């Protein structure tokens, strides 16, 4: 049966870095294709911070995220189905990825309780008791219609230790099978299992080894954006990518700071998402090579340069820091303008990495990137170690 | 700036043409016209990339000093004027004192200057600061400093004072303007005050026209802001008529306010030429879309087709929750043309997403600007009465819905 399955996703590796574990690939999906490594902006409620989808197309964004917890609540699966899925509802004809809703449920709702059946929670609507089961998560994700869906996983905070982590890991494996069985549209919506196991190398390994026996099109690495120590973080990432099959994309969930992106691409991850670049725009924070600037700061009041002279986004083409300074946090339009730039920054970073990998100069790219990001030469130790593990020695 | 009246229709509606306007000198503007409402030099919700996706954007951007009072020093240092500073370099710029969509606090104006309110609070502007700001902003035309803090309840004495103060400001500004190298291509509009006092209005009009101004702004009937949507021009049409009789024919007249379509037409009929577009902004802010028909030659779009009555559609209403049609099937705006649906906008409003404002602002601007095109063509075709009738019919349905 597995052999005759039509795949919603195909992945082709275009180039591999000769030094690190980085690779460039192309994912073909029902709605569009995605070049990896890719950053996926998060459009939680079926919209991305005041941008119309055409603005994302103008930035050549090829895939974005929706959140199942929010969309299942509003506008709800019935309307999404009636509309023909989220793509049609929001007017986005490129790729979409949805999470399972579990993470938000556990982090947003105080009273969520995880049982074998699913996540029990109180409805934020009327306080009634509700249950998000693996089947229910997939049912909602099927109504949303994203190209890539996530399994419901048993999420534990990365600081949790002991038997709870092990329990969560085993449950995650049990739940992936229920999710796979519940998927009504495997031909147009693929489903990624999620490698869990906290910060315990043995559990991570076990989880990954168990999951690769499933017939799936790609894998996610979860539970690693909760503020855990970076020295643990990178080890869990690299351990996972060592086990996961080379010919399938690997999605590192919730990671999207520029420095983390560069390191984790070197460790062999292909897909990333993070709310930070878009969420922070509302407060006037713009991402620039070397870090970030807050346009609200008085030092920009008479700075007549664009946010980034080398950026090709419409905001940098048309607007100065000085003008943006007068409207950030005051006018809604400022939030859209900075969001356009921040998405452009993230996407440009990914394309530069792709190019450098293809041209076989990724190690030099990494060196230059770190020199720009940390001009004092104070490279974070964890990053130095992580890169050393893939044969890149940063020089100060 | 030159202005010529091409023809007068009915009781006094004017088809006019502004030429040799501002720094670019080459632009021609047809009146009655409306300006692009901005907040701090940006169309609400819409960056330049979005404005470029829209058609028929008015060539004149309207910027209120109140939005820039905290930042004029940056514009000054920039040297090239506010149009370029705000990335609206392809637009002409008119600067008013206040934002018509924001209520002006009463009781803060003085003989030496007037109060404007920005994000950072109150700024008192005297003639000195006023000229300094205008020299920094380099507008194509600008409103003179004025004391418009009068309304229905204002005493005769206070109304007279506002006229006197405003004339005193004007004399000082005229002098400073004539000496200013920076302002030599900026046109100055004098301001007619006098509250609800006919005598004071006439005095203000006569005295202001005796000074070298390029046009007139008539204000002081209300304190701006959302409440001014309730202002009825019919309550003051006699005073306005008398005022306009004292003004020369060959200069344009501008009135600020939140102008629903029926009120625009009444003002046009009295002889007002230039309007702002704060109305579509406030409609957007209440989560509604303009849907009134301004077809005057054929049978207007029937109510059954629009599916509701009145000038606008309240997209927060539950009935649109699963309505997968665009705001209007006939509308050619970006929002409707790209088939963003009522249900989607309803969802965005329910979830307080900024995109609701973006999509509604696009539609509402488009609708309002198209309405002004219809006013223009109705006057050209001598069918202004038909247009008035069409709008009036829809207004009646607003009232019947409310009662
Ligand atoms: Zn940019
Ligand atoms: Zn429209």
JSON list of C-alpha atoms in Angstrom, two decimals, chain B residues 2 103 147 178 188 198 231 264 282 294 338 351 371 396:
[
{"chain": "B", "resi": 2, "resn": "UNK", "atom": "CA", "xyz": [-4.63, 79.77, -10.84]},
{"chain": "B", "resi": 103, "resn": "UNK", "atom": "CA", "xyz": [-11.76, 66.21, 17.51]},
{"chain": "B", "resi": 147, "resn": "UNK", "atom": "CA", "xyz": [-8.67, 80.18, 15.38]},
{"chain": "B", "resi": 178, "resn": "UNK", "atom": "CA", "xyz": [6.22, 87.48, 0.87]},
{"chain": "B", "resi": 188, "resn": "UNK", "atom": "CA", "xyz": [-1.62, 80.53, 0.89]},
{"chain": "B", "resi": 198, "resn": "UNK", "atom": "CA", "xyz": [-23.68, 85.97, 9.85]},
{"chain": "B", "resi": 231, "resn": "UNK", "atom": "CA", "xyz": [-22.98, 68.27, 11.08]},
{"chain": "B", "resi": 264, "resn": "UNK", "atom": "CA", "xyz": [-20.86, 66.65, -0.05]},
{"chain": "B", "resi": 282, "resn": "UNK", "atom": "CA", "xyz": [-13.78, 56.88, 9.72]},
{"chain": "B", "resi": 294, "resn": "UNK", "atom": "CA", "xyz": [-23.67, 57.10, -7.25]},
{"chain": "B", "resi": 338, "resn": "UNK", "atom": "CA", "xyz": [-9.02, 40.36, -6.02]},
{"chain": "B", "resi": 351, "resn": "UNK", "atom": "CA", "xyz": [-9.77, 38.85, 15.18]},
{"chain": "B", "resi": 371, "resn": "UNK", "atom": "CA", "xyz": [-18.06, 59.27, -6.15]},
{"chain": "B", "resi": 396, "resn": "UNK", "atom": "CA", "xyz": [-34.02, 58.00, 3.23]}
]
